Coordinates of C-alpha atoms and ligand atoms in Angstrom, one line a residue:
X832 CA 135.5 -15.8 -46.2
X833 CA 136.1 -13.0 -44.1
X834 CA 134.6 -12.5 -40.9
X835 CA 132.1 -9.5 -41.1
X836 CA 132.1 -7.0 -38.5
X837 CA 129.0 -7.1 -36.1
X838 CA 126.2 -5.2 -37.6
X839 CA 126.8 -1.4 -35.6
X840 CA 123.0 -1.0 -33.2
X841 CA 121.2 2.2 -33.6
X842 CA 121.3 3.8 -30.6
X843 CA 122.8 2.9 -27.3
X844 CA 119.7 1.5 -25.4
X845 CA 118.3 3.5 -22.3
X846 CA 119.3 1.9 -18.7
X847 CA 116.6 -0.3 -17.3
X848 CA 115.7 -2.1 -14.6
X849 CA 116.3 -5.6 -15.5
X850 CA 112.5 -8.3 -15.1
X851 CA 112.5 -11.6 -15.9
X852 CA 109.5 -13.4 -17.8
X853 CA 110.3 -17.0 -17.2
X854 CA 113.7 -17.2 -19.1
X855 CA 113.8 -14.2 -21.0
X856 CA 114.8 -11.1 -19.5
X857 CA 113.2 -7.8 -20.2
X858 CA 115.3 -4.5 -19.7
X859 CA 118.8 -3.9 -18.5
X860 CA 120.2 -4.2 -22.2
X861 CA 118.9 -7.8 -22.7
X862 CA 117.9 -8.3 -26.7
X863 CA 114.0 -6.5 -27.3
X864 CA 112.0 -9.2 -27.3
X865 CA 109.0 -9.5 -29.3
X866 CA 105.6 -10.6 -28.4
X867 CA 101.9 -11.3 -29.2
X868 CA 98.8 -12.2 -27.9
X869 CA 96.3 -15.3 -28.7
X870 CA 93.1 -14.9 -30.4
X871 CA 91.4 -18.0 -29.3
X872 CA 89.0 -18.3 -26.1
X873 CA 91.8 -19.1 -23.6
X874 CA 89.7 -21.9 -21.8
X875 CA 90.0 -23.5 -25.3
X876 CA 93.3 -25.0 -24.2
X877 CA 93.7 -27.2 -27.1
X878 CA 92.8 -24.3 -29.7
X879 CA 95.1 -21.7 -27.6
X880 CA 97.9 -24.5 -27.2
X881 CA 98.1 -24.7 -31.1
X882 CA 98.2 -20.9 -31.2
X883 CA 100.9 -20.8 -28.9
X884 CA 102.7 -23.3 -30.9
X885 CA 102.2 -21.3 -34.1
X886 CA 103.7 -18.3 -32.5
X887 CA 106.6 -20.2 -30.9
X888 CA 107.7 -20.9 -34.5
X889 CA 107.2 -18.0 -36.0
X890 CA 109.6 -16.7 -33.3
X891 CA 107.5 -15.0 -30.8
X892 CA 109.1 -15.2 -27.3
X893 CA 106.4 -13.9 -24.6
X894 CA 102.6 -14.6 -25.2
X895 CA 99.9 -12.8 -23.7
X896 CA 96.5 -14.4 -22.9
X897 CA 93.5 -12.8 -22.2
X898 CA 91.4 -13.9 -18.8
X899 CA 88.0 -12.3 -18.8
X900 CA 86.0 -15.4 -17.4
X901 CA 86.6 -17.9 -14.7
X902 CA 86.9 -20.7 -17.1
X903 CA 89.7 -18.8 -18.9
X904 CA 91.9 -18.6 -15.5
X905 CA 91.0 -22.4 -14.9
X906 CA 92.5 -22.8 -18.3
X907 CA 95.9 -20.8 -17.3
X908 CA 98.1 -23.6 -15.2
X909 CA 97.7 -26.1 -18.5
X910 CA 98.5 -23.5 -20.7
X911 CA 101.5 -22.3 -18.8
X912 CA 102.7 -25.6 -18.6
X913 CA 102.8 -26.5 -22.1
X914 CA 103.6 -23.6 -23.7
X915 CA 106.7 -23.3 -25.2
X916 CA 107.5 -20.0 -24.1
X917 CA 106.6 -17.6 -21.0
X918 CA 103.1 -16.9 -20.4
X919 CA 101.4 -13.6 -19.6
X920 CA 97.6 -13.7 -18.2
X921 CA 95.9 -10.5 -19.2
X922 CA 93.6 -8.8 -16.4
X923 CA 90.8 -6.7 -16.1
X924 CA 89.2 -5.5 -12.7
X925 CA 89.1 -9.4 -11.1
X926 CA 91.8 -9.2 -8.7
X927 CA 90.8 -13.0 -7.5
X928 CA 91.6 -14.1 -11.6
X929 CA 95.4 -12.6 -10.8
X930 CA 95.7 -14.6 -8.0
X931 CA 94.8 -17.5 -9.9
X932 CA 96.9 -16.4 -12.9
X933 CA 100.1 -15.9 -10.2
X934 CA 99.3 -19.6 -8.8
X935 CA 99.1 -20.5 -12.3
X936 CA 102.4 -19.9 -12.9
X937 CA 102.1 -17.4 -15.2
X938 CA 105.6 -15.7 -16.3
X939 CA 104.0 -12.7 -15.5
X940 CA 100.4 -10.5 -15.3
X941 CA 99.5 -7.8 -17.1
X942 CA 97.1 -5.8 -14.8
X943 CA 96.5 -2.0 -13.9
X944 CA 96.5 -1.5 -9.9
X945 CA 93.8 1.2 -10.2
X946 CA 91.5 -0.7 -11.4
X947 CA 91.7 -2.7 -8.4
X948 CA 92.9 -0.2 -5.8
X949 CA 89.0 0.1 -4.7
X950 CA 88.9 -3.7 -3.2
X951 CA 90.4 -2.3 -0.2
X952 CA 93.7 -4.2 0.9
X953 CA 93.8 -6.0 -3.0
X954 CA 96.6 -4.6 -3.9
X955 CA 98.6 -5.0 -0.9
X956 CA 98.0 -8.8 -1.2
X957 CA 98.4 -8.9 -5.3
X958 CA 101.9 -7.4 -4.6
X959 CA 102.6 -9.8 -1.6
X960 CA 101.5 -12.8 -3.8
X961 CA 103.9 -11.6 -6.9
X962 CA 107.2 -11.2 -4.8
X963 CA 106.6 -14.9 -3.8
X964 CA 106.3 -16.1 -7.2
X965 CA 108.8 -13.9 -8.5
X966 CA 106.4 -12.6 -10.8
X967 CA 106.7 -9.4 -12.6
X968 CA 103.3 -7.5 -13.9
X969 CA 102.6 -5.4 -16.7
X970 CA 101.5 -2.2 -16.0
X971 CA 99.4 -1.7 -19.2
X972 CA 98.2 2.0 -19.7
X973 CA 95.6 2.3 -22.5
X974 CA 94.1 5.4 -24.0
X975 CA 91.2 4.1 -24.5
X976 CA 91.1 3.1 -21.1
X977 CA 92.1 6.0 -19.5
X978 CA 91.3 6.5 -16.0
X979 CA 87.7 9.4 -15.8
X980 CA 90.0 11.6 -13.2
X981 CA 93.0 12.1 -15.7
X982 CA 90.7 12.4 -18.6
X983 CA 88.6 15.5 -17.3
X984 CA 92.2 17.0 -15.6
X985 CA 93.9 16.8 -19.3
X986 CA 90.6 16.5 -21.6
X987 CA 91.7 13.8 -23.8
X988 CA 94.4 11.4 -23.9
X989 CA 97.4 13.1 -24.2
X990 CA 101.2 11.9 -23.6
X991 CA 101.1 13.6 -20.1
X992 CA 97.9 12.0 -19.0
X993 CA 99.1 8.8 -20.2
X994 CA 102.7 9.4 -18.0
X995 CA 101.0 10.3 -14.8
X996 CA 98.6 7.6 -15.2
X997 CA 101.4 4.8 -15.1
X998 CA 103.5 6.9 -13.2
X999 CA 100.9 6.6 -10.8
X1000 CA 99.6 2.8 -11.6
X1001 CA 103.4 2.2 -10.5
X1002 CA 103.1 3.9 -7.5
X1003 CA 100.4 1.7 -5.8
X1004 CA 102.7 -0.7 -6.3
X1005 CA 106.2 0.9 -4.9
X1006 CA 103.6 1.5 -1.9
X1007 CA 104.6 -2.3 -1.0
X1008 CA 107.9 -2.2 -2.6
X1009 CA 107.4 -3.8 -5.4
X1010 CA 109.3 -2.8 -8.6
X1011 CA 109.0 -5.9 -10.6
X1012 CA 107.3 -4.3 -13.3
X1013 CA 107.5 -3.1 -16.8
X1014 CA 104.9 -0.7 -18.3
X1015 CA 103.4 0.2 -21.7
X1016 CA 101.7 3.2 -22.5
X1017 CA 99.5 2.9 -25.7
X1018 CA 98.3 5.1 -27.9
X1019 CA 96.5 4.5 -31.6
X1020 CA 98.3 7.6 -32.9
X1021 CA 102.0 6.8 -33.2
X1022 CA 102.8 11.0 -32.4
X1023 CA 101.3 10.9 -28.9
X1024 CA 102.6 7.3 -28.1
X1025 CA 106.0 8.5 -29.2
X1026 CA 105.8 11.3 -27.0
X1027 CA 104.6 9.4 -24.3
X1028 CA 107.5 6.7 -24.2
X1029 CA 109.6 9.4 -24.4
X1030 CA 108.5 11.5 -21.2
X1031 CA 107.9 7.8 -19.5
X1032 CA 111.2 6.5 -19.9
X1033 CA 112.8 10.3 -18.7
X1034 CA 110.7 9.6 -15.3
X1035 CA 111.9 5.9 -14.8
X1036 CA 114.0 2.9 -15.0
X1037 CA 111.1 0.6 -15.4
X1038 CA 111.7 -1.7 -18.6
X1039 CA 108.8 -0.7 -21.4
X1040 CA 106.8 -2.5 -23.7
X1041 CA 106.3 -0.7 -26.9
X1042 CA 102.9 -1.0 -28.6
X1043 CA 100.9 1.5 -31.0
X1044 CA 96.9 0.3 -29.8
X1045 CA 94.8 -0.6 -32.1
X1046 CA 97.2 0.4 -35.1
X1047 CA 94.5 -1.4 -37.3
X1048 CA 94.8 -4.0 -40.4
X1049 CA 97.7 -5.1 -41.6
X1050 CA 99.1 -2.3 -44.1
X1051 CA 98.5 0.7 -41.6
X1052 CA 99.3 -1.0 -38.5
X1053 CA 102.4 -1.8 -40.0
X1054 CA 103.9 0.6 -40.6
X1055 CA 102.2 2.8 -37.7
X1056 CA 104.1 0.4 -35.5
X1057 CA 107.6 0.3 -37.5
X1058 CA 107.2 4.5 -37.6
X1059 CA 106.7 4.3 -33.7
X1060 CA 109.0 1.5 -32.6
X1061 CA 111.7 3.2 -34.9
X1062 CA 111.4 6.4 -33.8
X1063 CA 111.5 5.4 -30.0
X1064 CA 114.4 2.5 -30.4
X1065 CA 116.6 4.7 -32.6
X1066 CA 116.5 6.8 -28.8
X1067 CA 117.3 3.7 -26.8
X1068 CA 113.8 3.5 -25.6
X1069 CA 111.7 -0.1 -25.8
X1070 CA 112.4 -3.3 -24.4
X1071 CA 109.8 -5.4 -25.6
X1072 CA 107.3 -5.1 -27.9
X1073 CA 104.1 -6.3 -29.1
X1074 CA 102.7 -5.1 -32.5
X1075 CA 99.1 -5.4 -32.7
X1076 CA 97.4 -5.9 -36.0
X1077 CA 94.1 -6.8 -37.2
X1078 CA 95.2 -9.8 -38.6
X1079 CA 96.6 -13.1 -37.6
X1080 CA 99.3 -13.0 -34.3
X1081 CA 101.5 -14.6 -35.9
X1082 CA 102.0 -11.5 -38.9
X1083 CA 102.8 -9.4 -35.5
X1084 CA 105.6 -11.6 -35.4
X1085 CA 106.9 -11.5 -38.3
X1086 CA 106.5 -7.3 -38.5
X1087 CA 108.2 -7.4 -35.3
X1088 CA 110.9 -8.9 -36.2
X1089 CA 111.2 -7.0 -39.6
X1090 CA 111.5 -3.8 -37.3
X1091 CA 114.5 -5.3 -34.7
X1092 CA 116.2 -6.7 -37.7
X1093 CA 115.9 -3.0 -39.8
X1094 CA 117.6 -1.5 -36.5
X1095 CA 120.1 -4.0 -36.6
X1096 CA 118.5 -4.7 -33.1
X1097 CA 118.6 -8.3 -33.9
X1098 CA 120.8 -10.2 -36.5
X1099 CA 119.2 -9.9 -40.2
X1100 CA 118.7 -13.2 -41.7
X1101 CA 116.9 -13.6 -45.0
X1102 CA 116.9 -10.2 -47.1
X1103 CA 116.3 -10.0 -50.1
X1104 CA 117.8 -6.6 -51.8
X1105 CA 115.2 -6.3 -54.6
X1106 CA 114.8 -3.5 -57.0
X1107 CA 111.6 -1.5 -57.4
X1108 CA 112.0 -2.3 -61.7
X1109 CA 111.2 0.7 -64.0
X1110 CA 111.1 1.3 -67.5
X1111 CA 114.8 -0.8 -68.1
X1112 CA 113.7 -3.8 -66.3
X1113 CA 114.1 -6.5 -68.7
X1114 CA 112.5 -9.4 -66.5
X1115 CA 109.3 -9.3 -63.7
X1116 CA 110.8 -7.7 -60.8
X1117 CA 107.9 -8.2 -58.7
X1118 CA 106.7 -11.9 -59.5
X1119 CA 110.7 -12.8 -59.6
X1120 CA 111.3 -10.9 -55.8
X1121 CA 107.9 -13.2 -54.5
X1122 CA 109.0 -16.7 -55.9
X1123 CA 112.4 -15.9 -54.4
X1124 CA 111.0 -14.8 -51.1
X1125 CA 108.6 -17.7 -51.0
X1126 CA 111.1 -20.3 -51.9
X1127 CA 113.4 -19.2 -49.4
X1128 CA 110.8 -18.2 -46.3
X1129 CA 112.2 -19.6 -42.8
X1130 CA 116.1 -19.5 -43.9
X1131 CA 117.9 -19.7 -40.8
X1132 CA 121.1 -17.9 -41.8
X1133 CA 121.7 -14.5 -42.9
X1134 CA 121.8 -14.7 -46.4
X1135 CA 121.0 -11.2 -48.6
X1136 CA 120.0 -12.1 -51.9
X1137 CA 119.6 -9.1 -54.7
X1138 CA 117.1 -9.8 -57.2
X1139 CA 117.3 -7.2 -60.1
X1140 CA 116.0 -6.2 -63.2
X1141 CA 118.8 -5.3 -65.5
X1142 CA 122.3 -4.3 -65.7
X1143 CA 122.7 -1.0 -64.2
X1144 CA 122.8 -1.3 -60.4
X1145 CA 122.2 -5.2 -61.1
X1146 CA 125.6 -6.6 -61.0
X1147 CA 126.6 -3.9 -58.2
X1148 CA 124.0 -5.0 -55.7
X1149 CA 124.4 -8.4 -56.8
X1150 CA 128.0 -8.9 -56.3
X1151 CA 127.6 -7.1 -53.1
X1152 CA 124.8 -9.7 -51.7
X1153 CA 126.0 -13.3 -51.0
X1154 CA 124.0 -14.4 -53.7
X1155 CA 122.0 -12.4 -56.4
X1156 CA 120.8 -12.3 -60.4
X1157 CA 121.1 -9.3 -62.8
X1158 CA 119.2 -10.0 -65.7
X1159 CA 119.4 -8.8 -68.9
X1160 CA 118.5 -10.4 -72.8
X1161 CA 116.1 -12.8 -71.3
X1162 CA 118.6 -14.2 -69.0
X1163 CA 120.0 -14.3 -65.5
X1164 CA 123.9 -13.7 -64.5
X1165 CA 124.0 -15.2 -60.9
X1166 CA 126.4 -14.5 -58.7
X1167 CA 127.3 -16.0 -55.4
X1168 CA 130.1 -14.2 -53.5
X1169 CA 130.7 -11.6 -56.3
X1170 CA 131.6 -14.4 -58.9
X1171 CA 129.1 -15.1 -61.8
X1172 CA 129.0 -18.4 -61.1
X1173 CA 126.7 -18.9 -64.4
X1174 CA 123.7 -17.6 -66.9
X1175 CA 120.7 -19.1 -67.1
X1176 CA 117.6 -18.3 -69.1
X1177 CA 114.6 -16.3 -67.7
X1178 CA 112.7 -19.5 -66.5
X1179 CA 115.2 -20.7 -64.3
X1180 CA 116.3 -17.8 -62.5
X1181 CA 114.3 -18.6 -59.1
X1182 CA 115.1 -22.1 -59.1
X1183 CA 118.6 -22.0 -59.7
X1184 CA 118.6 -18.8 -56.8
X1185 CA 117.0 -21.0 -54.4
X1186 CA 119.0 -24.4 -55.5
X1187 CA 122.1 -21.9 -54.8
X1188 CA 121.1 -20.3 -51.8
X1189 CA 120.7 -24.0 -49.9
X1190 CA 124.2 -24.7 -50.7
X1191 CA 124.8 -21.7 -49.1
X1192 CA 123.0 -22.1 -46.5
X1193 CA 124.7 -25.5 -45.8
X1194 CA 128.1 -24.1 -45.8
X1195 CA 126.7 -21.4 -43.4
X1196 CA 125.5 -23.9 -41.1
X1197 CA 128.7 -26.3 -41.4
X1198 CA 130.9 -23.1 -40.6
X1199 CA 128.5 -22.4 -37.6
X1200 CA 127.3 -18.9 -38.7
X1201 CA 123.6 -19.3 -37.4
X1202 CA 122.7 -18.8 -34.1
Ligands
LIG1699 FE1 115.4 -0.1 -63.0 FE2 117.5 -1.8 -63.4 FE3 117.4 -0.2 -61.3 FE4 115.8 -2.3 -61.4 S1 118.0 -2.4 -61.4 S2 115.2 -0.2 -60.8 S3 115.3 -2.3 -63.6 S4 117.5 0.5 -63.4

C-alpha cells in the first residue's frame, strides 16, 4: 500500500532539560511518557509485584510507589529489582526513607525539599546521595499540600502560589547544584493547574509531570485530565504524565494513552471510527461498536476500523478506515482498504470484522508496521 505520512504532532514541545528514570528519558523532546502509581501496601512485595506487572502490560512506563512506613522502604530494593519498568519511591517528611529509597535503587524519588529543609543539613546530604546514584527526584507540589507560608501570602491555592512554591522546592536544591529534577504542580481544578504549568514551564527548563490531583472517579477524572493534559500539550508543555483516577491504575493507563494517542503524541493503534447512530441507523450502533472494541482490545497495529449504522456517511468513513461495515437492510457491506470485500447478514457483522481485522493485522506485522 502506500506509505502514510507520519501523523503531523500538535504543537512543537517546549525545550527541557533532559532526566533519566532508569531507561526512559523524561524532557528534552523524548516521547511523554505515561505513568501510574500502585495501590497495594508496598511492603506487600508479592501483591505490589503483580500490580506492577499489570501496569507493565497495560503499557505504563514509570511507576510510582508510595513509602510511608519503614516496612514499605524495606520492601523497595526487591521491588526495584523486579519490576519491569523504572521505579519511583514516593516521600513524605522521612528524609532517612529517601536515603533508603536512593540505595534502593529506585529510578528516581519523588520528595518535596521543604518538607525536609528543617532536619538541618538533610538536604544537603539527600542532594549529595542523588548525584551519586544518578538519581533524579520529583519535585511534587500539591495544593492540598500547600506550604502554611504561601497559603496565608496568596490565601488559597492559586497558580502563583503553586509556581513559587516549586520554584522555591527547586531552589533548595540548585543550593547544592543539583538540577536532576522534574516537577509537577497539581491542582484538582484543571483551570488553575493549567495556568500553573503554564507560568511553571515560562520560569524553567525543568521537565514536568502533568497531573490534575484528585480529578475523581473514572468519568470526571477523565476527562478533567484529557481537558488539562490537552490544553497544556497542544502548548508544548508536559513531559510525563500521570492521570489519577479513582479507579483501578491500570484505567490511568489506558486514559493516558487515549490522550498521547488523540494528540498524535504517540502513534494511534486500535480506533475504531464509530458513529453516534440516530433515527436512520438500521443496526445497534452501540452493542455493534462494544463487541468490536472488545474483540479487538490489545491490537498491536494501527488499524481504524469504522463501525456505522447505515448508508450515508457509512461507506465514506468505511472506505476511508482500513477496515469498516456500513450496514443497511439487515446486512453488513465490509470493506477492507476501500473494497467491499463482501455482505453479510446482521449476526455476523462483528465476527467477520474481527476475523478480517487479524488478517490484517498479520499482514501489518509481516510488513513490519508495528513498533
Ligand atoms: Fe445516523 Fe447513519 Fe450517521 Fe450513523 S452513519 S449517525 S446511523 S446517519
Amino acid at each position: 500500500g502506500v506509505p502514510e505520512l507520519p501523523a503531523r504532532p500538535i504543537a512543537e514541545r517546549r525545550r527541557s532539560r533532559r532526566i533519566q528514570v532508569g531507561p526512559v528519558a523524561v524532557g528534552g523532546g523524548a516521547p511523554v511518557s505515561v505513568q501510574s502509581m500502585t495501590t497495594t501496601r508496598t511492603s506487600d512485595v508479592g501483591a505490589t509485584l503483580q500490580q506492577i506487572a499489570e501496569l507493565t502490560a497495560s503499557g505504563c512506563q514509570i511507576v510510582r510507589v508510595a513509602c510511608p512506613t519503614q516496612d514499605d522502604a524495606d520492601a523497595l530494593a526487591t521491588i526495584a529489582r523486579k519490576s519491569q519498568i523504572p521505579v519511583i519511591a514516593d516521600i513524605h517528611f522521612q528524609p532517612k526513607y529517601v536515603f533508603a529509597a536512593i540505595e534502593a535503587g529506585c529510578a528516581a524519588v519523588r520528595v518535596n525539599p521543604g518538607n525536609i529543609k528543617q532536619f538541618d543539613d538533610k538536604v544537603k546530604e539527600i542532594a549529595r546521595a542523588a548525584k551519586d546514584h544518578d538519581t533524579p527526584i520529583r519535585i511534587g507540589v500539591n495544593a492540598g499540600s500547600l506550604d502554611r507560608r504561601l497559603l496565608q501570602k496568596y490565601g488559597r491555592a492559586t497558580p502563583e502560589a503553586l509556581v513559587e512554591s516549586a520554584l522555591w522546592e527547586a531552589s533548595l536544591f540548585e543550593e547544592h547544584d543539583f538540577l536532576d529534577i522534574k516537577i509537577s504542580v497539581k491542582h484538582n481544578d484543571p483551570v488553575v493547574m493549567i495556568e500553573a504549568y503554564r507560568q511553571l514551564a515560562a520560569r524553567c527548563d525543568y521537565p514536568l509531570h502533568l497531573g490534575v490531583t484528585e480529578a475523581g472517579p473514572a468519568f470526571q477524572g477523565t476527562v478533567k485530565s484529557a481537558v488539562a493534559f490537552g490544553a497544556l500539550l497542544s502548548e508544548g508543555i508536559g513531559d510525563t504524565i500521570r492521570v489519577s483516577l479513582s479507579a483501578p491504575p491500570v484505567e490511568e493507563i489506558k486514559v493516558g494513552i487515549q490522550i498521547l494517542q488523540s494528540l498524535n503524541l504517540r502513534e494511534r493503534r486500535l480506533e475504531i471510527v464509530s458513529c453516534p447512530s440516530c433515527g436512520r441507523a438500521q443496526v445497534d450502533v452501540y452493542r455493534l461498536a462494544d463487541e468490536v472494541t472488545a474483540g479487538l482490545e490489545g491490537m498491536e497495529v494501527p488499524l481504524r476500523v469504522a463501525v456505522m449504522g447505515c448508508v450515508v456517511n457509512g461507506p465514506g468513513e468505511a472506505r476511508e478506515a482500513d477496515l469498516g461495515v456500513a450496514s443497511g437492510n439487515g446486512k453488513g457491506q465490509i470493506f477492507v482498504k476501500g473494497e467491499v470485500v463482501k455482505t453479510v447478514p446482521e449476526s455476523k457483522i462483528v465476527e467477520t470484522l474481527i476475523d478480517e481485522a487479524m488478517k490484517i493485522a498479520e499482514q501489518m506485522e509481516k510488513d513490519g508496521v508495528a513498533s
